[in-house]
Amino acid sequence: MSDWRQFKIKQREKRMAKPGKKGKGESKDLKDEIIVQRMSSEVTGKQQKYTRIGPQEFVPFEHDELTFENIVESCQKYFAKHIEKRHDIKVFYVRFVKPEAPNEIDEEADDHESTQPPKKAKRRAMSLPSPKKSSSKHDNSSKYPKSLSVKDMLHLGKALPKKESTIISIFQFNFKHMRWSSVPIKAEFMIEELPFATGGFREAFKATSITAGFEETTWVVKKYLTTAVDVIRETNETEQTHAQKSVQMHYLAKNFASQLNEKIVKDGITDFGEAFSYKKVFMGKTDDGEY
């Protein structure tokens, strides 16, 4: 130890010996040693805590201020001496826990060679790249042209008969925001003449569409019975409000079914088969004002 450091230590001890006097920046709890407890590098157990490794050790502390940098430097010097005495172990893992910003990450590994003390890890800000958007050109490459028979080709050379269709204004209910759409979507449907089912309020008809977004499936169009319309009006309601309430309750049941399905998938329950699910439902209005 140099003469200047010895003089500095004596001056500090002299100041500490005088009661009621304390230099600026000095701490009365500052000592020549600090107690260090080594911890595991990974959490274990049900409570996910770091476990202690070995007993607590007294590490010499030759600094005037108790700061994080000074503590790290003292630990590096102390443990580097102990590492040099151990020839049976090649690599030691030293971990210093320090709060960091949420957008900073460590670049260097935690392991260091026994002949070198651990270095401070460099940090840099990191931002995640935005996901790549798939181009429409790539999506269209997976679609194939329709295969036509000779009979269909011959029909295209003639004037095709016009089929009766119904233009329906479709209103959607947003369950997340609990609001109905103000601007409807107009779609053309070819509705069968005879219903395939009849209930207490409506008749159900099968229908197909050539409108984009509705053409790839068979739809069910429900129409109110004449007797049901009279009952609805007797309760001071309209077909519109009655249809809106029916759609809203449908989405409520659909939400319950979705929550149940998520619970089954999360818990891995397979004893009862697939969960019940609901399809999309819209409120439609024809040009004649029929719901």
PDB file of C-alpha atoms in Angstrom:
ATOM      1  CA  MET A   1       0.000   0.000   0.000  1.00  0.00           C
ATOM      2  CA  SER A   2       1.400   3.397  -0.960  1.00  0.00           C
ATOM      3  CA  ASP A   3       2.285   6.076   1.570  1.00  0.00           C
ATOM      4  CA  TRP A   4      -0.388   8.351   0.174  1.00  0.00           C
ATOM      5  CA  ARG A   5      -3.109   5.732   0.741  1.00  0.00           C
ATOM      6  CA  GLN A   6      -1.909   5.087   4.287  1.00  0.00           C
ATOM      7  CA  PHE A   7      -2.013   8.806   4.992  1.00  0.00           C
ATOM      8  CA  LYS A   8      -5.517   8.992   3.543  1.00  0.00           C
ATOM      9  CA  ILE A   9      -6.717   6.130   5.749  1.00  0.00           C
ATOM     10  CA  LYS A  10      -5.238   7.734   8.871  1.00  0.00           C
ATOM     11  CA  GLN A  11      -6.938  11.033   8.077  1.00  0.00           C
ATOM     12  CA  ARG A  12     -10.256   9.256   7.644  1.00  0.00           C
ATOM     13  CA  GLU A  13      -9.876   7.407  10.947  1.00  0.00           C
ATOM     14  CA  LYS A  14      -9.025  10.693  12.619  1.00  0.00           C
ATOM     15  CA  ARG A  15     -12.177  12.339  11.331  1.00  0.00           C
ATOM     16  CA  MET A  16     -14.315   9.349  12.292  1.00  0.00           C
ATOM     17  CA  ALA A  17     -12.931   9.404  15.841  1.00  0.00           C
ATOM     18  CA  LYS A  18     -14.272  12.908  16.502  1.00  0.00           C
ATOM     19  CA  PRO A  19     -17.922  12.724  17.638  1.00  0.00           C
ATOM     20  CA  GLY A  20     -20.426  15.044  15.990  1.00  0.00           C
ATOM     21  CA  LYS A  21     -18.120  15.864  13.060  1.00  0.00           C
ATOM     22  CA  LYS A  22     -18.464  14.220   9.691  1.00  0.00           C
ATOM     23  CA  GLY A  23     -16.904  15.312   6.437  1.00  0.00           C
ATOM     24  CA  LYS A  24     -18.961  16.016   3.367  1.00  0.00           C
ATOM     25  CA  GLY A  25     -19.871  12.823   1.551  1.00  0.00           C
ATOM     26  CA  GLU A  26     -18.660  10.611   4.434  1.00  0.00           C
ATOM     27  CA  SER A  27     -20.807   7.872   5.940  1.00  0.00           C
ATOM     28  CA  LYS A  28     -20.444   6.821   9.558  1.00  0.00           C
ATOM     29  CA  ASP A  29     -21.304   3.217   8.571  1.00  0.00           C
ATOM     30  CA  LEU A  30     -18.498   2.998   6.017  1.00  0.00           C
ATOM     31  CA  LYS A  31     -16.039   0.229   6.911  1.00  0.00           C
ATOM     32  CA  ASP A  32     -12.936  -1.366   5.420  1.00  0.00           C
ATOM     33  CA  GLU A  33     -14.845  -4.549   4.608  1.00  0.00           C
ATOM     34  CA  ILE A  34     -18.187  -5.419   3.097  1.00  0.00           C
ATOM     35  CA  ILE A  35     -20.159  -8.649   3.470  1.00  0.00           C
ATOM     36  CA  VAL A  36     -20.902 -10.430   0.183  1.00  0.00           C
ATOM     37  CA  GLN A  37     -23.248 -13.369  -0.306  1.00  0.00           C
ATOM     38  CA  ARG A  38     -22.889 -15.332  -3.533  1.00  0.00           C
ATOM     39  CA  MET A  39     -26.150 -16.358  -5.223  1.00  0.00           C
ATOM     40  CA  SER A  40     -27.098 -18.856  -7.913  1.00  0.00           C
ATOM     41  CA  SER A  41     -27.285 -17.706 -11.525  1.00  0.00           C
ATOM     42  CA  GLU A  42     -30.803 -19.111 -12.056  1.00  0.00           C
ATOM     43  CA  VAL A  43     -33.994 -19.157 -10.014  1.00  0.00           C
ATOM     44  CA  THR A  44     -35.244 -22.456  -8.566  1.00  0.00           C
ATOM     45  CA  GLY A  45     -38.152 -23.812  -6.551  1.00  0.00           C
ATOM     46  CA  LYS A  46     -41.852 -22.995  -6.550  1.00  0.00           C
ATOM     47  CA  GLN A  47     -41.233 -19.402  -5.464  1.00  0.00           C
ATOM     48  CA  GLN A  48     -38.607 -18.893  -8.214  1.00  0.00           C
ATOM     49  CA  LYS A  49     -35.881 -17.437  -6.007  1.00  0.00           C
ATOM     50  CA  TYR A  50     -32.092 -17.255  -6.227  1.00  0.00           C
ATOM     51  CA  THR A  51     -30.467 -19.700  -3.787  1.00  0.00           C
ATOM     52  CA  ARG A  52     -27.400 -18.933  -1.688  1.00  0.00           C
ATOM     53  CA  ILE A  53     -24.044 -20.479  -2.574  1.00  0.00           C
ATOM     54  CA  GLY A  54     -21.607 -20.955   0.285  1.00  0.00           C
ATOM     55  CA  PRO A  55     -21.230 -18.767   3.376  1.00  0.00           C
ATOM     56  CA  GLN A  56     -21.038 -14.992   3.479  1.00  0.00           C
ATOM     57  CA  GLU A  57     -17.563 -13.601   2.842  1.00  0.00           C
ATOM     58  CA  PHE A  58     -15.788 -10.456   4.001  1.00  0.00           C
ATOM     59  CA  VAL A  59     -14.499  -8.548   0.981  1.00  0.00           C
ATOM     60  CA  PRO A  60     -11.911  -5.748   1.512  1.00  0.00           C
ATOM     61  CA  PHE A  61     -13.317  -2.330   0.595  1.00  0.00           C
ATOM     62  CA  GLU A  62     -10.687   0.365  -0.036  1.00  0.00           C
ATOM     63  CA  HIS A  63     -12.915   3.146  -1.331  1.00  0.00           C
ATOM     64  CA  ASP A  64     -14.202   6.296   0.307  1.00  0.00           C
ATOM     65  CA  GLU A  65     -17.714   6.152  -1.157  1.00  0.00           C
ATOM     66  CA  LEU A  66     -20.105   3.234  -1.042  1.00  0.00           C
ATOM     67  CA  THR A  67     -21.246   3.086  -4.678  1.00  0.00           C
ATOM     68  CA  PHE A  68     -22.188   0.243  -6.977  1.00  0.00           C
ATOM     69  CA  GLU A  69     -19.077   0.690  -9.133  1.00  0.00           C
ATOM     70  CA  ASN A  70     -16.797   0.557  -6.086  1.00  0.00           C
ATOM     71  CA  ILE A  71     -18.526  -2.577  -4.787  1.00  0.00           C
ATOM     72  CA  VAL A  72     -18.107  -4.296  -8.163  1.00  0.00           C
ATOM     73  CA  GLU A  73     -14.428  -3.365  -8.331  1.00  0.00           C
ATOM     74  CA  SER A  74     -13.777  -4.686  -4.817  1.00  0.00           C
ATOM     75  CA  CYS A  75     -15.548  -7.970  -5.565  1.00  0.00           C
ATOM     76  CA  GLN A  76     -13.621  -8.371  -8.795  1.00  0.00           C
ATOM     77  CA  LYS A  77     -10.289  -7.972  -7.026  1.00  0.00           C
ATOM     78  CA  TYR A  78     -11.237 -10.275  -4.169  1.00  0.00           C
ATOM     79  CA  PHE A  79     -12.718 -13.124  -6.188  1.00  0.00           C
ATOM     80  CA  ALA A  80      -9.980 -12.903  -8.843  1.00  0.00           C
ATOM     81  CA  LYS A  81      -7.401 -13.822  -6.171  1.00  0.00           C
ATOM     82  CA  HIS A  82      -9.466 -16.809  -5.050  1.00  0.00           C
ATOM     83  CA  ILE A  83      -9.942 -17.973  -8.617  1.00  0.00           C
ATOM     84  CA  GLU A  84      -6.180 -18.050  -9.229  1.00  0.00           C
ATOM     85  CA  LYS A  85      -5.751 -20.456  -6.294  1.00  0.00           C
ATOM     86  CA  ARG A  86      -8.276 -22.938  -7.711  1.00  0.00           C
ATOM     87  CA  HIS A  87      -6.703 -24.961 -10.521  1.00  0.00           C
ATOM     88  CA  ASP A  88      -9.351 -27.674 -10.712  1.00  0.00           C
ATOM     89  CA  ILE A  89     -12.055 -25.388 -12.114  1.00  0.00           C
ATOM     90  CA  LYS A  90     -11.697 -23.751 -15.524  1.00  0.00           C
ATOM     91  CA  VAL A  91     -14.664 -21.365 -15.633  1.00  0.00           C
ATOM     92  CA  PHE A  92     -16.398 -19.349 -12.918  1.00  0.00           C
ATOM     93  CA  TYR A  93     -19.747 -17.585 -13.286  1.00  0.00           C
ATOM     94  CA  VAL A  94     -19.965 -14.198 -11.574  1.00  0.00           C
ATOM     95  CA  ARG A  95     -23.276 -12.326 -11.667  1.00  0.00           C
ATOM     96  CA  PHE A  96     -23.846  -8.735 -10.513  1.00  0.00           C
ATOM     97  CA  VAL A  97     -27.514  -7.789 -10.234  1.00  0.00           C
ATOM     98  CA  LYS A  98     -28.281  -4.195 -11.182  1.00  0.00           C
ATOM     99  CA  PRO A  99     -31.574  -2.548 -12.280  1.00  0.00           C
ATOM    100  CA  GLU A 100     -31.581  -1.756 -15.978  1.00  0.00           C
ATOM    101  CA  ALA A 101     -33.850   0.037 -18.408  1.00  0.00           C
ATOM    102  CA  PRO A 102     -36.524  -2.200 -19.999  1.00  0.00           C
ATOM    103  CA  ASN A 103     -35.213  -1.588 -23.530  1.00  0.00           C
ATOM    104  CA  GLU A 104     -31.609  -2.542 -22.778  1.00  0.00           C
ATOM    105  CA  ILE A 105     -30.053  -5.996 -23.108  1.00  0.00           C
ATOM    106  CA  ASP A 106     -26.678  -7.523 -22.328  1.00  0.00           C
ATOM    107  CA  GLU A 107     -24.434  -8.279 -25.266  1.00  0.00           C
ATOM    108  CA  GLU A 108     -21.706 -10.255 -23.520  1.00  0.00           C
ATOM    109  CA  ALA A 109     -22.005 -13.690 -21.931  1.00  0.00           C
ATOM    110  CA  ASP A 110     -21.850 -14.110 -18.158  1.00  0.00           C
ATOM    111  CA  ASP A 111     -18.974 -16.582 -18.150  1.00  0.00           C
ATOM    112  CA  HIS A 112     -15.330 -15.447 -18.000  1.00  0.00           C
ATOM    113  CA  GLU A 113     -12.031 -17.305 -18.002  1.00  0.00           C
ATOM    114  CA  SER A 114     -10.427 -17.883 -14.618  1.00  0.00           C
ATOM    115  CA  THR A 115      -7.367 -15.823 -15.531  1.00  0.00           C
ATOM    116  CA  GLN A 116      -9.411 -12.707 -16.263  1.00  0.00           C
ATOM    117  CA  PRO A 117     -11.813 -10.821 -13.967  1.00  0.00           C
ATOM    118  CA  PRO A 118     -15.370 -10.378 -15.270  1.00  0.00           C
ATOM    119  CA  LYS A 119     -15.914  -7.294 -17.403  1.00  0.00           C
ATOM    120  CA  LYS A 120     -18.875  -4.971 -17.352  1.00  0.00           C
ATOM    121  CA  ALA A 121     -21.423  -5.985 -19.940  1.00  0.00           C
ATOM    122  CA  LYS A 122     -22.073  -3.487 -22.692  1.00  0.00           C
ATOM    123  CA  ARG A 123     -25.647  -2.492 -23.300  1.00  0.00           C
ATOM    124  CA  ARG A 124     -27.438  -1.174 -26.321  1.00  0.00           C
ATOM    125  CA  ALA A 125     -31.011  -0.230 -27.101  1.00  0.00           C
ATOM    126  CA  MET A 126     -32.929  -2.763 -29.133  1.00  0.00           C
ATOM    127  CA  SER A 127     -36.189  -2.372 -31.041  1.00  0.00           C
ATOM    128  CA  LEU A 128     -38.127  -5.205 -32.603  1.00  0.00           C
ATOM    129  CA  PRO A 129     -38.637  -5.067 -36.384  1.00  0.00           C
ATOM    130  CA  SER A 130     -42.143  -4.686 -37.698  1.00  0.00           C
ATOM    131  CA  PRO A 131     -43.688  -7.846 -39.164  1.00  0.00           C
ATOM    132  CA  LYS A 132     -43.447  -8.256 -42.895  1.00  0.00           C
ATOM    133  CA  LYS A 133     -46.668  -7.821 -44.792  1.00  0.00           C
ATOM    134  CA  SER A 134     -47.541 -10.431 -47.337  1.00  0.00           C
ATOM    135  CA  SER A 135     -48.099  -8.961 -50.767  1.00  0.00           C
ATOM    136  CA  SER A 136     -51.304  -9.606 -52.664  1.00  0.00           C
ATOM    137  CA  LYS A 137     -49.239 -10.851 -55.600  1.00  0.00           C
ATOM    138  CA  HIS A 138     -47.834 -13.670 -53.481  1.00  0.00           C
ATOM    139  CA  ASP A 139     -51.266 -14.586 -52.149  1.00  0.00           C
ATOM    140  CA  ASN A 140     -52.777 -14.806 -55.620  1.00  0.00           C
ATOM    141  CA  SER A 141     -50.046 -17.208 -56.722  1.00  0.00           C
ATOM    142  CA  SER A 142     -51.591 -19.975 -54.593  1.00  0.00           C
ATOM    143  CA  LYS A 143     -54.979 -19.678 -56.363  1.00  0.00           C
ATOM    144  CA  TYR A 144     -55.737 -21.691 -59.465  1.00  0.00           C
ATOM    145  CA  PRO A 145     -58.172 -20.945 -62.316  1.00  0.00           C
ATOM    146  CA  LYS A 146     -61.499 -22.725 -62.320  1.00  0.00           C
ATOM    147  CA  SER A 147     -61.673 -25.979 -64.249  1.00  0.00           C
ATOM    148  CA  LEU A 148     -64.591 -25.902 -66.723  1.00  0.00           C
ATOM    149  CA  SER A 149     -66.252 -28.751 -68.556  1.00  0.00           C
ATOM    150  CA  VAL A 150     -67.101 -28.609 -72.250  1.00  0.00           C
ATOM    151  CA  LYS A 151     -70.782 -28.157 -71.362  1.00  0.00           C
ATOM    152  CA  ASP A 152     -70.015 -25.121 -69.213  1.00  0.00           C
ATOM    153  CA  MET A 153     -67.896 -23.632 -71.974  1.00  0.00           C
ATOM    154  CA  LEU A 154     -70.755 -23.998 -74.459  1.00  0.00           C
ATOM    155  CA  HIS A 155     -73.155 -22.307 -72.017  1.00  0.00           C
ATOM    156  CA  LEU A 156     -70.886 -19.273 -71.865  1.00  0.00           C
ATOM    157  CA  GLY A 157     -71.498 -18.717 -75.568  1.00  0.00           C
ATOM    158  CA  LYS A 158     -75.221 -18.255 -74.940  1.00  0.00           C
ATOM    159  CA  ALA A 159     -77.262 -15.671 -73.057  1.00  0.00           C
ATOM    160  CA  LEU A 160     -77.706 -17.070 -69.559  1.00  0.00           C
ATOM    161  CA  PRO A 161     -81.176 -16.895 -67.983  1.00  0.00           C
ATOM    162  CA  LYS A 162     -81.506 -14.300 -65.260  1.00  0.00           C
ATOM    163  CA  LYS A 163     -82.065 -15.723 -61.792  1.00  0.00           C
ATOM    164  CA  GLU A 164     -84.142 -13.929 -59.229  1.00  0.00           C
ATOM    165  CA  SER A 165     -82.065 -12.353 -56.496  1.00  0.00           C
ATOM    166  CA  THR A 166     -82.639 -10.209 -53.438  1.00  0.00           C
ATOM    167  CA  ILE A 167     -80.518  -7.230 -52.436  1.00  0.00           C
ATOM    168  CA  ILE A 168     -80.029  -7.210 -48.665  1.00  0.00           C
ATOM    169  CA  SER A 169     -78.477  -4.383 -46.638  1.00  0.00           C
ATOM    170  CA  ILE A 170     -76.366  -6.078 -43.959  1.00  0.00           C
ATOM    171  CA  PHE A 171     -75.780  -4.369 -40.600  1.00  0.00           C
ATOM    172  CA  GLN A 172     -73.006  -5.678 -38.340  1.00  0.00           C
ATOM    173  CA  PHE A 173     -72.849  -5.625 -34.535  1.00  0.00           C
ATOM    174  CA  ASN A 174     -69.431  -4.879 -32.989  1.00  0.00           C
ATOM    175  CA  PHE A 175     -69.364  -6.865 -29.743  1.00  0.00           C
ATOM    176  CA  LYS A 176     -66.093  -5.264 -28.595  1.00  0.00           C
ATOM    177  CA  HIS A 177     -67.415  -1.702 -28.793  1.00  0.00           C
ATOM    178  CA  MET A 178     -71.091  -2.636 -28.258  1.00  0.00           C
ATOM    179  CA  ARG A 179     -72.221  -0.682 -31.300  1.00  0.00           C
ATOM    180  CA  TRP A 180     -74.144  -1.286 -34.505  1.00  0.00           C
ATOM    181  CA  SER A 181     -72.721  -0.243 -37.844  1.00  0.00           C
ATOM    182  CA  SER A 182     -74.376   2.820 -39.359  1.00  0.00           C
ATOM    183  CA  VAL A 183     -73.346   2.118 -42.957  1.00  0.00           C
ATOM    184  CA  PRO A 184     -74.662  -1.232 -44.231  1.00  0.00           C
ATOM    185  CA  ILE A 185     -73.001  -3.595 -46.686  1.00  0.00           C
ATOM    186  CA  LYS A 186     -75.162  -4.411 -49.696  1.00  0.00           C
ATOM    187  CA  ALA A 187     -75.023  -8.001 -50.918  1.00  0.00           C
ATOM    188  CA  GLU A 188     -76.974  -9.950 -53.525  1.00  0.00           C
ATOM    189  CA  PHE A 189     -78.467 -13.297 -52.469  1.00  0.00           C
ATOM    190  CA  MET A 190     -80.255 -16.038 -54.393  1.00  0.00           C
ATOM    191  CA  ILE A 191     -82.798 -17.337 -51.868  1.00  0.00           C
ATOM    192  CA  GLU A 192     -84.567 -20.663 -52.297  1.00  0.00           C
ATOM    193  CA  GLU A 193     -88.346 -20.541 -52.613  1.00  0.00           C
ATOM    194  CA  LEU A 194     -89.232 -23.085 -49.925  1.00  0.00           C
ATOM    195  CA  PRO A 195     -88.002 -22.905 -46.313  1.00  0.00           C
ATOM    196  CA  PHE A 196     -86.105 -25.838 -44.854  1.00  0.00           C
ATOM    197  CA  ALA A 197     -87.145 -25.049 -41.245  1.00  0.00           C
ATOM    198  CA  THR A 198     -89.802 -23.024 -39.418  1.00  0.00           C
ATOM    199  CA  GLY A 199     -89.717 -21.725 -35.854  1.00  0.00           C
ATOM    200  CA  GLY A 200     -91.956 -19.695 -33.598  1.00  0.00           C
ATOM    201  CA  PHE A 201     -90.978 -16.348 -35.145  1.00  0.00           C
ATOM    202  CA  ARG A 202     -89.164 -17.018 -38.426  1.00  0.00           C
ATOM    203  CA  GLU A 203     -88.780 -19.227 -41.469  1.00  0.00           C
ATOM    204  CA  ALA A 204     -85.278 -20.329 -42.528  1.00  0.00           C
ATOM    205  CA  PHE A 205     -84.232 -20.358 -46.197  1.00  0.00           C
ATOM    206  CA  LYS A 206     -80.976 -21.477 -47.790  1.00  0.00           C
ATOM    207  CA  ALA A 207     -79.265 -18.825 -49.894  1.00  0.00           C
ATOM    208  CA  THR A 208     -76.110 -18.261 -51.938  1.00  0.00           C
ATOM    209  CA  SER A 209     -74.402 -15.060 -53.009  1.00  0.00           C
ATOM    210  CA  ILE A 210     -72.078 -13.801 -55.735  1.00  0.00           C
ATOM    211  CA  THR A 211     -71.015 -10.726 -53.735  1.00  0.00           C
ATOM    212  CA  ALA A 212     -67.364 -10.649 -52.681  1.00  0.00           C
ATOM    213  CA  GLY A 213     -66.974 -11.875 -49.122  1.00  0.00           C
ATOM    214  CA  PHE A 214     -70.240 -13.828 -49.151  1.00  0.00           C
ATOM    215  CA  GLU A 215     -69.843 -16.114 -52.169  1.00  0.00           C
ATOM    216  CA  GLU A 216     -67.845 -18.995 -50.677  1.00  0.00           C
ATOM    217  CA  THR A 217     -70.485 -20.499 -48.396  1.00  0.00           C
ATOM    218  CA  THR A 218     -74.181 -21.256 -48.086  1.00  0.00           C
ATOM    219  CA  TRP A 219     -76.099 -18.795 -45.936  1.00  0.00           C
ATOM    220  CA  VAL A 220     -79.305 -19.070 -43.935  1.00  0.00           C
ATOM    221  CA  VAL A 221     -81.755 -16.213 -44.429  1.00  0.00           C
ATOM    222  CA  LYS A 222     -84.511 -15.970 -41.824  1.00  0.00           C
ATOM    223  CA  LYS A 223     -87.765 -14.127 -42.466  1.00  0.00           C
ATOM    224  CA  TYR A 224     -90.381 -13.147 -39.887  1.00  0.00           C
ATOM    225  CA  LEU A 225     -93.737 -14.910 -39.980  1.00  0.00           C
ATOM    226  CA  THR A 226     -96.817 -12.745 -40.401  1.00  0.00           C
ATOM    227  CA  THR A 227     -98.182 -13.883 -37.054  1.00  0.00           C
ATOM    228  CA  ALA A 228     -94.868 -13.087 -35.370  1.00  0.00           C
ATOM    229  CA  VAL A 229     -94.894  -9.541 -36.742  1.00  0.00           C
ATOM    230  CA  ASP A 230     -98.296  -8.942 -35.164  1.00  0.00           C
ATOM    231  CA  VAL A 231     -97.074 -10.230 -31.789  1.00  0.00           C
ATOM    232  CA  ILE A 232     -93.962  -8.024 -31.931  1.00  0.00           C
ATOM    233  CA  ARG A 233     -95.997  -4.904 -32.690  1.00  0.00           C
ATOM    234  CA  GLU A 234     -98.396  -5.658 -29.840  1.00  0.00           C
ATOM    235  CA  THR A 235     -95.441  -5.376 -27.435  1.00  0.00           C
ATOM    236  CA  ASN A 236     -94.642  -1.876 -28.785  1.00  0.00           C
ATOM    237  CA  GLU A 237     -91.577  -3.147 -30.639  1.00  0.00           C
ATOM    238  CA  THR A 238     -90.547  -3.237 -34.270  1.00  0.00           C
ATOM    239  CA  GLU A 239     -88.999  -5.941 -36.380  1.00  0.00           C
ATOM    240  CA  GLN A 240     -85.740  -3.980 -36.344  1.00  0.00           C
ATOM    241  CA  THR A 241     -85.396  -3.774 -32.549  1.00  0.00           C
ATOM    242  CA  HIS A 242     -86.430  -7.412 -32.168  1.00  0.00           C
ATOM    243  CA  ALA A 243     -83.848  -8.525 -34.740  1.00  0.00           C
ATOM    244  CA  GLN A 244     -81.139  -6.396 -33.106  1.00  0.00           C
ATOM    245  CA  LYS A 245     -81.770  -7.943 -29.687  1.00  0.00           C
ATOM    246  CA  SER A 246     -81.649 -11.433 -31.189  1.00  0.00           C
ATOM    247  CA  VAL A 247     -78.260 -10.743 -32.797  1.00  0.00           C
ATOM    248  CA  GLN A 248     -76.877  -9.161 -29.607  1.00  0.00           C
ATOM    249  CA  MET A 249     -77.860 -12.180 -27.487  1.00  0.00           C
ATOM    250  CA  HIS A 250     -76.326 -14.468 -30.105  1.00  0.00           C
ATOM    251  CA  TYR A 251     -72.956 -12.698 -29.762  1.00  0.00           C
ATOM    252  CA  LEU A 252     -73.199 -12.907 -25.978  1.00  0.00           C
ATOM    253  CA  ALA A 253     -73.610 -16.685 -26.206  1.00  0.00           C
ATOM    254  CA  LYS A 254     -70.776 -16.809 -28.748  1.00  0.00           C
ATOM    255  CA  ASN A 255     -68.488 -14.986 -26.312  1.00  0.00           C
ATOM    256  CA  PHE A 256     -69.277 -17.495 -23.527  1.00  0.00           C
ATOM    257  CA  ALA A 257     -68.530 -20.377 -25.900  1.00  0.00           C
ATOM    258  CA  SER A 258     -65.197 -18.799 -26.906  1.00  0.00           C
ATOM    259  CA  GLN A 259     -64.167 -18.412 -23.258  1.00  0.00           C
ATOM    260  CA  LEU A 260     -65.052 -22.047 -22.582  1.00  0.00           C
ATOM    261  CA  ASN A 261     -63.055 -23.175 -25.614  1.00  0.00           C
ATOM    262  CA  GLU A 262     -59.976 -21.226 -24.458  1.00  0.00           C
ATOM    263  CA  LYS A 263     -60.257 -22.809 -21.011  1.00  0.00           C
ATOM    264  CA  ILE A 264     -60.467 -26.309 -22.507  1.00  0.00           C
ATOM    265  CA  VAL A 265     -57.449 -25.728 -24.752  1.00  0.00           C
ATOM    266  CA  LYS A 266     -55.416 -24.195 -21.909  1.00  0.00           C
ATOM    267  CA  ASP A 267     -56.129 -27.058 -19.486  1.00  0.00           C
ATOM    268  CA  GLY A 268     -55.772 -29.714 -22.192  1.00  0.00           C
ATOM    269  CA  ILE A 269     -59.189 -31.284 -21.551  1.00  0.00           C
ATOM    270  CA  THR A 270     -60.062 -33.886 -24.206  1.00  0.00           C
ATOM    271  CA  ASP A 271     -62.624 -36.063 -22.397  1.00  0.00           C
ATOM    272  CA  PHE A 272     -65.708 -34.305 -23.792  1.00  0.00           C
ATOM    273  CA  GLY A 273     -64.700 -33.675 -27.401  1.00  0.00           C
ATOM    274  CA  GLU A 274     -64.857 -30.312 -29.161  1.00  0.00           C
ATOM    275  CA  ALA A 275     -66.429 -27.291 -27.515  1.00  0.00           C
ATOM    276  CA  PHE A 276     -69.661 -25.743 -28.744  1.00  0.00           C
ATOM    277  CA  SER A 277     -69.223 -22.800 -31.132  1.00  0.00           C
ATOM    278  CA  TYR A 278     -71.383 -20.142 -32.795  1.00  0.00           C
ATOM    279  CA  LYS A 279     -71.209 -18.747 -36.314  1.00  0.00           C
ATOM    280  CA  LYS A 280     -71.483 -15.132 -37.431  1.00  0.00           C
ATOM    281  CA  VAL A 281     -74.925 -13.531 -37.506  1.00  0.00           C
ATOM    282  CA  PHE A 282     -75.962 -10.271 -39.183  1.00  0.00           C
ATOM    283  CA  MET A 283     -79.124  -8.214 -39.329  1.00  0.00           C
ATOM    284  CA  GLY A 284     -80.376  -7.740 -42.874  1.00  0.00           C
ATOM    285  CA  LYS A 285     -82.956  -5.461 -44.457  1.00  0.00           C
ATOM    286  CA  THR A 286     -84.359  -5.903 -47.957  1.00  0.00           C
ATOM    287  CA  ASP A 287     -85.258  -3.071 -50.300  1.00  0.00           C
ATOM    288  CA  ASP A 288     -88.913  -3.706 -49.394  1.00  0.00           C
ATOM    289  CA  GLY A 289     -88.185  -2.893 -45.735  1.00  0.00           C
ATOM    290  CA  GLU A 290     -88.426  -6.506 -44.575  1.00  0.00           C
ATOM    291  CA  TYR A 291     -86.041  -7.702 -41.806  1.00  0.00           C
TER     292      TYR A 291
END
